[in-house]
Coordinates of C-alpha atoms in Angstrom, one line a residue:
Chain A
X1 CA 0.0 0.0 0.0
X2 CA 1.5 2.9 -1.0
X3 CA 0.5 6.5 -1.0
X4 CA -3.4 7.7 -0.9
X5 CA -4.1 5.2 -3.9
X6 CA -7.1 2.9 -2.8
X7 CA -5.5 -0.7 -2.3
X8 CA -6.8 -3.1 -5.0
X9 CA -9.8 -4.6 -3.3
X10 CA -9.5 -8.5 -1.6
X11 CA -12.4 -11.0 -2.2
X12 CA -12.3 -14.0 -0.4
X13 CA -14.4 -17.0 -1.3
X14 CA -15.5 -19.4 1.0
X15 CA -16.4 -18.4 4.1
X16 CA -15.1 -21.3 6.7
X17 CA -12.3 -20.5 9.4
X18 CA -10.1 -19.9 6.8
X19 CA -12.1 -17.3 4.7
X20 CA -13.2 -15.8 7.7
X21 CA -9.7 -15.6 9.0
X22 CA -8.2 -13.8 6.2
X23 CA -11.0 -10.9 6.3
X24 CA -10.6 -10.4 9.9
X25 CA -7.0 -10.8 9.4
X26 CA -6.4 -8.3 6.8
X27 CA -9.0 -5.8 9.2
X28 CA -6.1 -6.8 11.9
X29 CA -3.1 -5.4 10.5
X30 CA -4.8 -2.0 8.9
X31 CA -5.5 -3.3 5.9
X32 CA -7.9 -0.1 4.5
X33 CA -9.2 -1.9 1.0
X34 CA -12.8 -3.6 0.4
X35 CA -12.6 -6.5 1.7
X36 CA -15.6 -9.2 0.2
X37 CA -16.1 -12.5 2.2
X38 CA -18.4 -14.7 -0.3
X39 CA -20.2 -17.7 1.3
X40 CA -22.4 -20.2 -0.2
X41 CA -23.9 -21.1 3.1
X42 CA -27.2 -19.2 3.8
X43 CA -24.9 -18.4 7.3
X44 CA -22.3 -16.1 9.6
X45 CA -18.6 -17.4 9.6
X46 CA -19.3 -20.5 12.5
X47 CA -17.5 -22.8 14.2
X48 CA -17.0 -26.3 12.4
X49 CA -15.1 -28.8 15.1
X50 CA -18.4 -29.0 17.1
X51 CA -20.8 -29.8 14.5
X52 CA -19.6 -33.5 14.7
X53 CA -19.6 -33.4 18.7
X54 CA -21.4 -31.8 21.1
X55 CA -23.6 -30.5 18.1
X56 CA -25.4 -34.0 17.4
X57 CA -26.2 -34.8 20.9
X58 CA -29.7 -32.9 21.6
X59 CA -28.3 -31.4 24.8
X60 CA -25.7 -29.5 22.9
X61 CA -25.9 -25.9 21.1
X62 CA -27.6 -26.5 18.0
X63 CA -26.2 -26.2 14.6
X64 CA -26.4 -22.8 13.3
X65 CA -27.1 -21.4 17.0
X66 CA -25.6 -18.2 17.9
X67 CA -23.3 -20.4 20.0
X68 CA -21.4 -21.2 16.8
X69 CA -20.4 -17.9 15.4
X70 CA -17.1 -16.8 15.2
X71 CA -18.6 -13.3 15.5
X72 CA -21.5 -11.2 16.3
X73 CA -23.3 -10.0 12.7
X74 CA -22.7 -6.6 13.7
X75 CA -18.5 -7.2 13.4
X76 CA -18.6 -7.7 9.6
X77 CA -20.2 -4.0 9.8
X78 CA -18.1 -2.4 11.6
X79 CA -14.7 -4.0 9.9
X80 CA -16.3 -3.0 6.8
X81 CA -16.2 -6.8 6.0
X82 CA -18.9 -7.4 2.8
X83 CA -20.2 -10.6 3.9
X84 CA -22.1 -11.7 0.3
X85 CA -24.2 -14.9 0.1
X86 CA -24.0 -16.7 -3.2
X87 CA -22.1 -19.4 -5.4
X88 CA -18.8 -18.6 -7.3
X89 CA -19.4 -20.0 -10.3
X90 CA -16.6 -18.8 -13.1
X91 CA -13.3 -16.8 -12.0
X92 CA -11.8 -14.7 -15.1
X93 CA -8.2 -14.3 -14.2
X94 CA -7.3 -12.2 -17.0
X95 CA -10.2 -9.4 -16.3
X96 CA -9.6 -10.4 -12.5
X97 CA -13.4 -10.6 -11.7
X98 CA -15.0 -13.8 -10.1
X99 CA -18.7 -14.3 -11.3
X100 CA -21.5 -15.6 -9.1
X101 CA -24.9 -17.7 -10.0
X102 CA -27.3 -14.9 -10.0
X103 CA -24.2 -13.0 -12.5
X104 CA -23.2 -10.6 -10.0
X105 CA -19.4 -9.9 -10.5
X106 CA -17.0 -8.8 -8.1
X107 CA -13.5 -7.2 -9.3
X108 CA -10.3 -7.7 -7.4
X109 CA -7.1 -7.2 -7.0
X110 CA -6.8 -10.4 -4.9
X111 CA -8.6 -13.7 -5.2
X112 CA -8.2 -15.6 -2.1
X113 CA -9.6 -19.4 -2.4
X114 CA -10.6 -20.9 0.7
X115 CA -13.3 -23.2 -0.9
X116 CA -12.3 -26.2 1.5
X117 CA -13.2 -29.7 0.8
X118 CA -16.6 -32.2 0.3
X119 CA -17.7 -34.9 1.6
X120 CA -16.5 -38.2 -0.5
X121 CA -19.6 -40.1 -1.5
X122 CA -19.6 -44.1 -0.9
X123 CA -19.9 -45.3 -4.3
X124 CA -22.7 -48.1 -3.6
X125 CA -26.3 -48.6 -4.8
X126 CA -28.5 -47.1 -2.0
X127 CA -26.2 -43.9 -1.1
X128 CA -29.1 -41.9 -1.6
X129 CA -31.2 -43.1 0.5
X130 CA -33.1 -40.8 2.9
X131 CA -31.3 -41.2 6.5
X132 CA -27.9 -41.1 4.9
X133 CA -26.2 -38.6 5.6
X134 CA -22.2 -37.0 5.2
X135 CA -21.6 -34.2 7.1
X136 CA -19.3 -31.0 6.6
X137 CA -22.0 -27.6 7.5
X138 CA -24.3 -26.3 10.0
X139 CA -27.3 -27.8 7.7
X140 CA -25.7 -31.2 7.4
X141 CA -25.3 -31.2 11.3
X142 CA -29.0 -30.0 11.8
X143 CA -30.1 -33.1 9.3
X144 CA -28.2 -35.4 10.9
X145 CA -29.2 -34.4 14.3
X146 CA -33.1 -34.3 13.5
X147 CA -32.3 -38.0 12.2
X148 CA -30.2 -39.0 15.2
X149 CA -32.9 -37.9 17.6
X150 CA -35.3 -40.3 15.8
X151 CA -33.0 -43.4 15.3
X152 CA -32.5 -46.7 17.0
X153 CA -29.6 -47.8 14.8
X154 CA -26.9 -46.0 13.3
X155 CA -24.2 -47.0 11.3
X156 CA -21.1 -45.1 10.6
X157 CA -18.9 -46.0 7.4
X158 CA -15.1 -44.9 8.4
X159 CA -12.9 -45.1 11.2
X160 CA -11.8 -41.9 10.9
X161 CA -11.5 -38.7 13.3
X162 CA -15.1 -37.6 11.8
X163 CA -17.0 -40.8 11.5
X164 CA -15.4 -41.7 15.3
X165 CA -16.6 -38.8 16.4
X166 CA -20.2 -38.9 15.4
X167 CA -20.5 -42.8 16.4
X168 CA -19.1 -41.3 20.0
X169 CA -22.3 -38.7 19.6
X170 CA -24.8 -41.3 18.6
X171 CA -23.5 -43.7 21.6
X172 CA -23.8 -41.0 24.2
X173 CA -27.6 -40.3 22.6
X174 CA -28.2 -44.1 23.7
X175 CA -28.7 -45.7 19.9
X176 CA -27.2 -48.7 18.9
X177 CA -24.1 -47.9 17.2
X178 CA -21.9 -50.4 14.7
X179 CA -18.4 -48.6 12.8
X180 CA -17.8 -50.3 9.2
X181 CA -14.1 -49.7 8.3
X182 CA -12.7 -51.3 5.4
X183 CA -9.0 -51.0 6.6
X184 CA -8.4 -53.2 9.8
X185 CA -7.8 -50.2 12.8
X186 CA -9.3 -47.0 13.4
X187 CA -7.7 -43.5 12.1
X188 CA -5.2 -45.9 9.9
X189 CA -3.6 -42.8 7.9
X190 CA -4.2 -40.5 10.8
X191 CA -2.4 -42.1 14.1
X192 CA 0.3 -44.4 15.4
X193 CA -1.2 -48.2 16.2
X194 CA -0.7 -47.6 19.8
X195 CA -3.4 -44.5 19.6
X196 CA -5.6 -46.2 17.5
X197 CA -5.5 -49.2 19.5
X198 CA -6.7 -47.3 22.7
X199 CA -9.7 -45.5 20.1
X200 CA -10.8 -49.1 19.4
X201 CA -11.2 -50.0 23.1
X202 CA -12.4 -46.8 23.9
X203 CA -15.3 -47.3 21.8
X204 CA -15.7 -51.0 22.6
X205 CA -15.8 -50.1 26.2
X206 CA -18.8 -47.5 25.8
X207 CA -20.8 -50.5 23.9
X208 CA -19.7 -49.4 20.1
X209 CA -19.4 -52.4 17.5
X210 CA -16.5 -51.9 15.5
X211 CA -16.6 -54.2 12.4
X212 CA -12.6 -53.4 10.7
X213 CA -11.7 -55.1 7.4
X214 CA -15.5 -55.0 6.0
X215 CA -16.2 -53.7 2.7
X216 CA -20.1 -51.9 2.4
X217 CA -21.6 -53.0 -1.0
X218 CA -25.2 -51.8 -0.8
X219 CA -27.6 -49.6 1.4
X220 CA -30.8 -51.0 1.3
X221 CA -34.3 -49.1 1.9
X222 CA -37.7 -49.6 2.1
X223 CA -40.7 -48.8 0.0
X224 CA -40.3 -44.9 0.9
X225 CA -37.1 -45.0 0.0
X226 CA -35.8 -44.7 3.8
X227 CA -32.6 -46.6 4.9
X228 CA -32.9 -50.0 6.7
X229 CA -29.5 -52.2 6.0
X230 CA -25.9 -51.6 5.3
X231 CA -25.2 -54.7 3.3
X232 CA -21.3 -55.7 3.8
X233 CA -19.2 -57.6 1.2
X234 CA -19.6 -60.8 3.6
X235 CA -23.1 -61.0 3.1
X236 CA -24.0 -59.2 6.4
X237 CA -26.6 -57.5 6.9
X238 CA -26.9 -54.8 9.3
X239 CA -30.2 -53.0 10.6
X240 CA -30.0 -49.4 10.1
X241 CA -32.3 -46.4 10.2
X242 CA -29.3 -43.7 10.1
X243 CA -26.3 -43.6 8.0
X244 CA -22.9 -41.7 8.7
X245 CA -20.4 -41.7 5.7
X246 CA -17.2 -40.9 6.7
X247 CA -15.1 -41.6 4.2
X248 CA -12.9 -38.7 3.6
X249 CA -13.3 -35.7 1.6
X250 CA -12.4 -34.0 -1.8
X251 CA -11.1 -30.6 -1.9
X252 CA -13.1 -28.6 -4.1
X253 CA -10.4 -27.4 -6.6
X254 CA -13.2 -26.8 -10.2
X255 CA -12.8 -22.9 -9.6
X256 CA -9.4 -23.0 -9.8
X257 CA -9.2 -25.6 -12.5
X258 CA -11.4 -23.6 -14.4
X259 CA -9.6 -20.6 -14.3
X260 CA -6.3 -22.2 -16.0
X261 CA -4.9 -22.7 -12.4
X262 CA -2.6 -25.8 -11.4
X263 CA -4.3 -28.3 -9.4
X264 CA -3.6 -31.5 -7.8
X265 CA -5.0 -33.3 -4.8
X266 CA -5.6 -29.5 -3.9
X267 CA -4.8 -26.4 -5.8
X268 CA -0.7 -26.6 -5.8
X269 CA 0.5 -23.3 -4.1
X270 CA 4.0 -22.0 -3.4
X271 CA 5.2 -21.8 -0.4
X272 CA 4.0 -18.2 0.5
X273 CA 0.3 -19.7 -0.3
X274 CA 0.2 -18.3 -4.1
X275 CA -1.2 -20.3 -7.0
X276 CA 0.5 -20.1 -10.5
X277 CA -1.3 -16.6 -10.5
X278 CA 0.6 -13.5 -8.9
X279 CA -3.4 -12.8 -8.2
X280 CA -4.5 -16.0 -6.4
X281 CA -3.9 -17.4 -3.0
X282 CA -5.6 -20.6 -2.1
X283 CA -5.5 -21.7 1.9
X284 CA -7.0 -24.4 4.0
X285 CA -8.1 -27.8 3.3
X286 CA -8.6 -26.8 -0.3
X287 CA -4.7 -26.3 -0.9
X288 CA -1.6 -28.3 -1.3
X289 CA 1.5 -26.6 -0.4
X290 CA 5.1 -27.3 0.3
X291 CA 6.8 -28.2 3.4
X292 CA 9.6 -26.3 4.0
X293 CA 11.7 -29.0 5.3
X294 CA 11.2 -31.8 2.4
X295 CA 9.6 -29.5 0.1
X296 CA 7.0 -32.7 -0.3
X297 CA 3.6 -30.7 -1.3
X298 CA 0.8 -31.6 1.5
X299 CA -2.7 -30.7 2.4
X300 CA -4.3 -30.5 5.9
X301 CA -7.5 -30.5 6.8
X302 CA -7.8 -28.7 9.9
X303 CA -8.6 -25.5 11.8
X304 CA -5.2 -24.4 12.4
X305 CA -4.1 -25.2 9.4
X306 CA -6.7 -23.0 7.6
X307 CA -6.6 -20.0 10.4
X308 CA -2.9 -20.4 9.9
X309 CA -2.5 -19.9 6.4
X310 CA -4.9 -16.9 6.4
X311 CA -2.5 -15.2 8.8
X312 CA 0.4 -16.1 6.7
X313 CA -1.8 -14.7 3.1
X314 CA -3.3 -11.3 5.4
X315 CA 0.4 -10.7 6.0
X316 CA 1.6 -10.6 2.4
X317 CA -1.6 -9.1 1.3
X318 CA -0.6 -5.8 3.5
X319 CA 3.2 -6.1 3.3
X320 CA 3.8 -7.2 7.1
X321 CA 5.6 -10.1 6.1
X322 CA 6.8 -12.1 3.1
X323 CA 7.5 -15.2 4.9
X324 CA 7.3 -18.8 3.8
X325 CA 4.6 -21.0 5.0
X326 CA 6.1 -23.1 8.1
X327 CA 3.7 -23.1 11.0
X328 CA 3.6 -26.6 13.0
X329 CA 0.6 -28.5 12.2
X330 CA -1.9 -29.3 15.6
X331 CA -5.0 -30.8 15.7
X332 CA -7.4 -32.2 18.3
X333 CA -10.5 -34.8 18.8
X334 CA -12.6 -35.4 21.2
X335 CA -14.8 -38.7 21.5
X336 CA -16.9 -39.0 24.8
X337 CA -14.4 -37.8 27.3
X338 CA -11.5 -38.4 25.8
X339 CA -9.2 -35.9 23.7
X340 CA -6.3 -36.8 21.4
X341 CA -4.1 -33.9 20.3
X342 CA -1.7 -34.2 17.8
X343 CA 1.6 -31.9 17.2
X344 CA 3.1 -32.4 14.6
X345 CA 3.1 -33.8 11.0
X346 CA 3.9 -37.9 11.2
X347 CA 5.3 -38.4 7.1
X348 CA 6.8 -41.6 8.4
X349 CA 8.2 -42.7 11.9
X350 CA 10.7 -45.9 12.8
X351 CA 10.3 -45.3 16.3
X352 CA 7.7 -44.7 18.9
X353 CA 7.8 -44.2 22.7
X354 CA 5.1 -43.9 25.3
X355 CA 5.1 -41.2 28.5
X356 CA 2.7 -42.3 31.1
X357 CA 1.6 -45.8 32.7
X358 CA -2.4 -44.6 32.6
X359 CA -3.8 -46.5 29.5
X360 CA -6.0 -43.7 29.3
X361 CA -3.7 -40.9 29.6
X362 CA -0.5 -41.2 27.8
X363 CA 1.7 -39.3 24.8
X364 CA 3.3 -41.3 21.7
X365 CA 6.9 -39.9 21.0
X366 CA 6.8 -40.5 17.5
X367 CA 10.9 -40.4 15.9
X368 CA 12.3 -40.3 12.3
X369 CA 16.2 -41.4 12.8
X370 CA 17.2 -39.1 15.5
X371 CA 15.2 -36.3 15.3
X372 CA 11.3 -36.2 17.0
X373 CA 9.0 -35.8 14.3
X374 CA 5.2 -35.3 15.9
X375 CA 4.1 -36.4 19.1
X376 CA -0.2 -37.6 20.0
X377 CA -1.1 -37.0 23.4
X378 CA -4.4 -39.0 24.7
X379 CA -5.9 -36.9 27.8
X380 CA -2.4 -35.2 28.4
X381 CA -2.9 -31.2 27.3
X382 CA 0.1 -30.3 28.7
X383 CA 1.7 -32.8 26.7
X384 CA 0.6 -31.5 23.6
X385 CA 1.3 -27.9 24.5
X386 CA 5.1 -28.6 25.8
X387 CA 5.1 -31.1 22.4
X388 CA 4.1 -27.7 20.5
X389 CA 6.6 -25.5 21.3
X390 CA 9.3 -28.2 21.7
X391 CA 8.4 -29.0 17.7
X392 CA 8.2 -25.6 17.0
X393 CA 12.0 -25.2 18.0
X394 CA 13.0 -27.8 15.8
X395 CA 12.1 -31.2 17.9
X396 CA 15.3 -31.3 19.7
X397 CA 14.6 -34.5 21.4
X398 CA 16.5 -38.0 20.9
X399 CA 14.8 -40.8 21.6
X400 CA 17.7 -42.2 23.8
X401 CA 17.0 -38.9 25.9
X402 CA 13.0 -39.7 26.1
X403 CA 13.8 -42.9 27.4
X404 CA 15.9 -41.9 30.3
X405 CA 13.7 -42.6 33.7
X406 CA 11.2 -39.6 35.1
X407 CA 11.5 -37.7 31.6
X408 CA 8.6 -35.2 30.9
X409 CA 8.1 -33.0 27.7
X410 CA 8.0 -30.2 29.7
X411 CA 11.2 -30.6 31.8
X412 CA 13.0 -31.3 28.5
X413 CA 11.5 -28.2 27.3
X414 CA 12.7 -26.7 30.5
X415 CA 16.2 -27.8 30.1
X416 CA 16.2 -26.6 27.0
X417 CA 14.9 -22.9 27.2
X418 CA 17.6 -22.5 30.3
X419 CA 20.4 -24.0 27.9
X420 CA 20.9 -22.5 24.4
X421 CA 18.4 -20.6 23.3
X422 CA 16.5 -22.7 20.1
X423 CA 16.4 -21.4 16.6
X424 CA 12.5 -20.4 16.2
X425 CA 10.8 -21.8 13.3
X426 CA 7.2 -19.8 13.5
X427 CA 6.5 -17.4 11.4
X428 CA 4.2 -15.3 13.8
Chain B
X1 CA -28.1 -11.3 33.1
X2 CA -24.6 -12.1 34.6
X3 CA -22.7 -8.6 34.4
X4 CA -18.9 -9.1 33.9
X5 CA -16.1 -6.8 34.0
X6 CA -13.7 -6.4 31.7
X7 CA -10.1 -4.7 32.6
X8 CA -7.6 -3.5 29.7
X9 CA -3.9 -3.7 29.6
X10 CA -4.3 0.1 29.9
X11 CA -7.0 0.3 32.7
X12 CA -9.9 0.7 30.7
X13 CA -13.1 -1.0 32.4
X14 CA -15.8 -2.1 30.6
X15 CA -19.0 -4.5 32.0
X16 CA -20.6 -6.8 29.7
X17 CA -24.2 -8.3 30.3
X18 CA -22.9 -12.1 29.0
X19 CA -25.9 -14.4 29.1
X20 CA -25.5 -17.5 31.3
X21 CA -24.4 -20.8 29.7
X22 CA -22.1 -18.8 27.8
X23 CA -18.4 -18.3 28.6
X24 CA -16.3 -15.2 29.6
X25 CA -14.1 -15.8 26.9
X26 CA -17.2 -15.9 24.1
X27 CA -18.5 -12.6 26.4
X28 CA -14.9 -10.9 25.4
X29 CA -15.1 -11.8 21.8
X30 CA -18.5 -10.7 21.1
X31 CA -18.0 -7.5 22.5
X32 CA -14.9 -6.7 20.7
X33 CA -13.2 -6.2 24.0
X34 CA -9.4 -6.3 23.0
X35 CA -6.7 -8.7 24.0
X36 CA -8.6 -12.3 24.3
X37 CA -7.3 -14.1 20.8
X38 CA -9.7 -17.7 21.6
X39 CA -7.7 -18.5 18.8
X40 CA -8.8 -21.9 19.2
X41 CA -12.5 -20.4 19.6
X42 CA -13.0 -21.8 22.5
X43 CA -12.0 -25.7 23.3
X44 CA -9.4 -25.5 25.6
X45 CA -6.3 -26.0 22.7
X46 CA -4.3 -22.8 23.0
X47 CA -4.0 -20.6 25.9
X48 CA -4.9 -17.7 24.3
X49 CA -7.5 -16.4 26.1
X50 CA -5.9 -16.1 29.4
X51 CA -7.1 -14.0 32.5
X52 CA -6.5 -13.1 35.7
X53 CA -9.4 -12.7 37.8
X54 CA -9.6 -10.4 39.9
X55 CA -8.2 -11.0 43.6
X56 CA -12.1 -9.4 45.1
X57 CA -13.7 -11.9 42.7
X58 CA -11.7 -15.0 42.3
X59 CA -13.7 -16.7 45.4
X60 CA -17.0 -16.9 42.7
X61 CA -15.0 -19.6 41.0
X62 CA -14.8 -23.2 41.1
X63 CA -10.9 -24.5 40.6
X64 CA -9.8 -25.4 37.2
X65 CA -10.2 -28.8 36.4
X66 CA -6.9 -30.6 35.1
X67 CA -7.3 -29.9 31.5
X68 CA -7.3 -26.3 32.1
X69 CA -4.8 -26.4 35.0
X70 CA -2.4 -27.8 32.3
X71 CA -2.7 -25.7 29.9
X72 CA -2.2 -22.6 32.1
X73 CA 1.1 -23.0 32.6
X74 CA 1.5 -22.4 28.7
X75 CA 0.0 -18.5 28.7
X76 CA 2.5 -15.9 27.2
X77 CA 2.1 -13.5 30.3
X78 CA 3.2 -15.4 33.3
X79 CA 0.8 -17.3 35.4
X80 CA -0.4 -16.0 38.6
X81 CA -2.2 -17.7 41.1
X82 CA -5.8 -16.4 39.8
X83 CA -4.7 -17.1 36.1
X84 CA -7.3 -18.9 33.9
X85 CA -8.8 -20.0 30.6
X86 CA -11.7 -17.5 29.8
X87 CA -13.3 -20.3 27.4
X88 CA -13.5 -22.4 30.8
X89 CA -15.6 -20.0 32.8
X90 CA -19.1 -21.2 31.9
X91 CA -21.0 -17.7 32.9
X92 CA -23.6 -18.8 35.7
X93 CA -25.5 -16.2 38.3
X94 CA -23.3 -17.1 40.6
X95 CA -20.4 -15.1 38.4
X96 CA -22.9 -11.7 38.2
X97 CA -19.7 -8.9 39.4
X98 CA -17.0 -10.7 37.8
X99 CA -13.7 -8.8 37.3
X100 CA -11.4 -10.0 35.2
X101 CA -8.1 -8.5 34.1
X102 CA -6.6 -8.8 30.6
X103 CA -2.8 -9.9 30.1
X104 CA -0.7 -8.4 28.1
X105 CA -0.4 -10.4 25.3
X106 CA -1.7 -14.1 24.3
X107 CA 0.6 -15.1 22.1

């Protein structure tokens, strides 16, 4: 920003964490331009983690409750935030306009994508059945919810962190509950075998079935085209009037393809969050970027990672920093009253280490080589925070030094803050 | 409704009607009141919506539960005896006259 020019103005579209992030963001460090935050969802900015948690459960705040708002409706106002309802449907990189349904067009001088991700489908007959359901907004939440409160049965397809979740939110409602998982543990590409190990007795304990190795070939329904079965590739049949498919998600990357932008599993960004256009950022679970370390191009799908690259993209955007993308990834899960936090990013570990002797409270040390790599705390916080800023430094930790007797995260970080002081790696 | 107080790094007091079954940190960030971050929004993850209550009111609360009592020692401004997590203090009638001070920085 130079001068008494008008910046160029910033839209934004999609308006999750991420999206809303980068407007408040920008508002944060004086930027003075418009600023247009475009959502599809008929909504103010919310929170997403509890919409598979405390959400479902009739007790909780409801989805799209006042509860859930990152902010009051009078903020957008008085950040001068334009906070526009609609569906992007073409962006024009060459006249630097993105075009919505109803043909309203909106110029800019920056095009931020945070369009995040969808719900995979589960390619079986039957998917469309009504009482199936995926979840990712405040209206899938408030579906599934109306149909949980109804149920007797519910069936989750995938062991991951959202399909556990929701199973741990249908259990605690008091319906019969069965996880189908085609791999043969829970949260397979997401946690060590020690965690997930713990996640499978968790459930068992609170009276889940957890069916691993089990392929679902059909949904069947009845005359009114309601759910009834999930039919497994053994020829099971189980009873079901509710459906969960948790099968992953797809980041929604047609925008960008559209517009002549690279795109991968994501849309492939450098490492200061820019597409192949000077123009376009992309952030959050819809982007693929570089790690600095191995320069191996990932995408996250979490809060942090989202609310983090907004910060990083505000910060170019109004010339506080030019830095390279390098925050640590966190993330967190709760399932009845257990949490599991995760520091780190696990790319491959050879060893692993457990602090603690409660089988319900513990951290997994998880080592590449010499170096410590991520670490997953199960009901330890303090874990997880000492795990944070110890990874954040650079991980100094060896494993030989983990395994010396009465070692603790936090008096290792303590030893290591009154030693040499750490080379920081945040960009914050 | 519960009426809580609010005091800045610089002094400045403001009172907030929050409604009960909400939390002081939620009352902060809906009211724009500066120097609460919740960058976590509120689930006990971060640490960055730290307060110190006041010494006259601290007596209105229950003590932190472990979760909480862990992550306090990982606030940016150092913790005091009457340190806690904003997003933990579920507003009840029993808070109405709360006071709490704001650190000077979260992060």
């Amino acid at each position: 920003m130079t001068g008494d020019a008008q910046p160029p103005s910033v839209v934004i579209v999609g308006a999750g964490q991420g999206g809303y992030e980068t407007a408040a963001s920008l508002r944060e460090h004086g930027y003075r331009g418009r600023v247009t935050l475009i959502s599809a969802e008929d909504a103010l900015p919310y929170e997403r983690p509890p919409l598979s948690k405390a959400c479902l459960k009739g007790d909780g705040a409801a989805p799209g409750d006042e509860q859930l708002w990152l902010r009051p409706p009078t903020y957008y106002a008085r950040q001068s935030i334009d906070l526009v309802g609609g569906t992007v449907t073409a962006v024009d990189p060459a006249a630097r306009t993105v075009r919505l349904r109803d043909g309203t067009a909106y110029d800019y001088g920056h095009l931020v994508l945070a369009t995040g991700a969808r719900p995979r489908p589960l390619d079986v007959p039957g998917a469309a059945l009504r009482g199936v359901h995926t979840l990712r907004t405040a209206r899938d939440a408030a579906a599934l919810r109306a149909s949980l409160a109804a149920a007797q049965y519910a069936v989750v397809v995938g062991a991951g962190f959202l399909g556990l979740e929701c199973a741990a939110a249908a259990r605690e409602s008091g319906r019969a509950v069965t996880v189908v998982e085609a791999l043969d543990r829970p949260l397979a590409r997401a946690v060590s075998a020690r965690t997930a190990e713990h996640f499978t007795r968790l459930h068992r304990g609170e009276g889940t079935r957890l069916l691993f190795g089990q392929q679902v070939v059909a949904l069947r329904g009845d005359w009114h085209g309601k759910v009834t079965a999930v039919e497994l590739a053994d020829g099971r049949r189980l009873p079901a009037d509710l459906v969960v498919i948790g099968v992953g998600v797809t980041p929604r990357t047609e925008l960008a393809a559209a517009a002549g932008l690279p795109v991968g599993d994501g849309v492939t960004v450098d490492a200061r969050l820019l597409t192949g256009d000077p123009h376009i950022s992309a952030i959050g679970d819809c982007a693929a970027f570089p790690q600095v370390r191995s320069g191996k191009r990932l995408r996250l799908e979490s809060v942090q990672n989202a609310v983090g690259h907004a910060r990083l993209v505000a910060k170019r955007l109004t010339g506080a920093s030019r830095a390279h993308y390098q925050e640590l990834p966190w993330f967190w899960s709760d399932q009845f009253a257990t949490t599991v936090q995760i520091a780190g990013h696990d790319d491959g570990h050879d060893t692993e280490m457990v602090l603690g002797d409660d089988p319900d409270a513990f951290s997994v040390l998880l080592f590449r080589g010499e170096g410590l790599r991520a670490v997953e705390s199960v009901n330890r916080p303090g874990d997880h925070m000492a795990a944070r800023r110890l990874l954040d430094g650079g991980g100094r930790l060896k494993p030989g030094e983990a395994a010396a007797p009465g070692f603790t995260l936090k008096g290792h970080l303590a030893r290591l803050r009154d030693g040499p002081a750490p080379a920081r790696r945040g960009v914050s | 409704m519960p009426e809580i107080t609010y005091v800045g790094v610089d002094g400045t007091r403001r009172r907030i009607d929050v409604p009960a079954g909400t939390s002081v940190m939620r009352g902060a960030v809906f009211n724009d009141i500066d120097g609460i971050v919740a960058q976590c929004a509120g689930n006990a993850q971060c640490a960055t919506c730290h307060v110190y209550v006041d010494d006259t009111t601290v007596d209105r609360l229950e003590p932190a539960r472990p979760d909480e009592d862990d992550l306090l020692d990982f606030t940016a401004c150092p913790r005091r005896p009457t340190s806690r997590l904003s997003c933990r203090l579920t507003v009840t009638a029993a808070l109405d006259g709360l006071i709490v001070h704001v650190p000077e920085r979260q992060k």
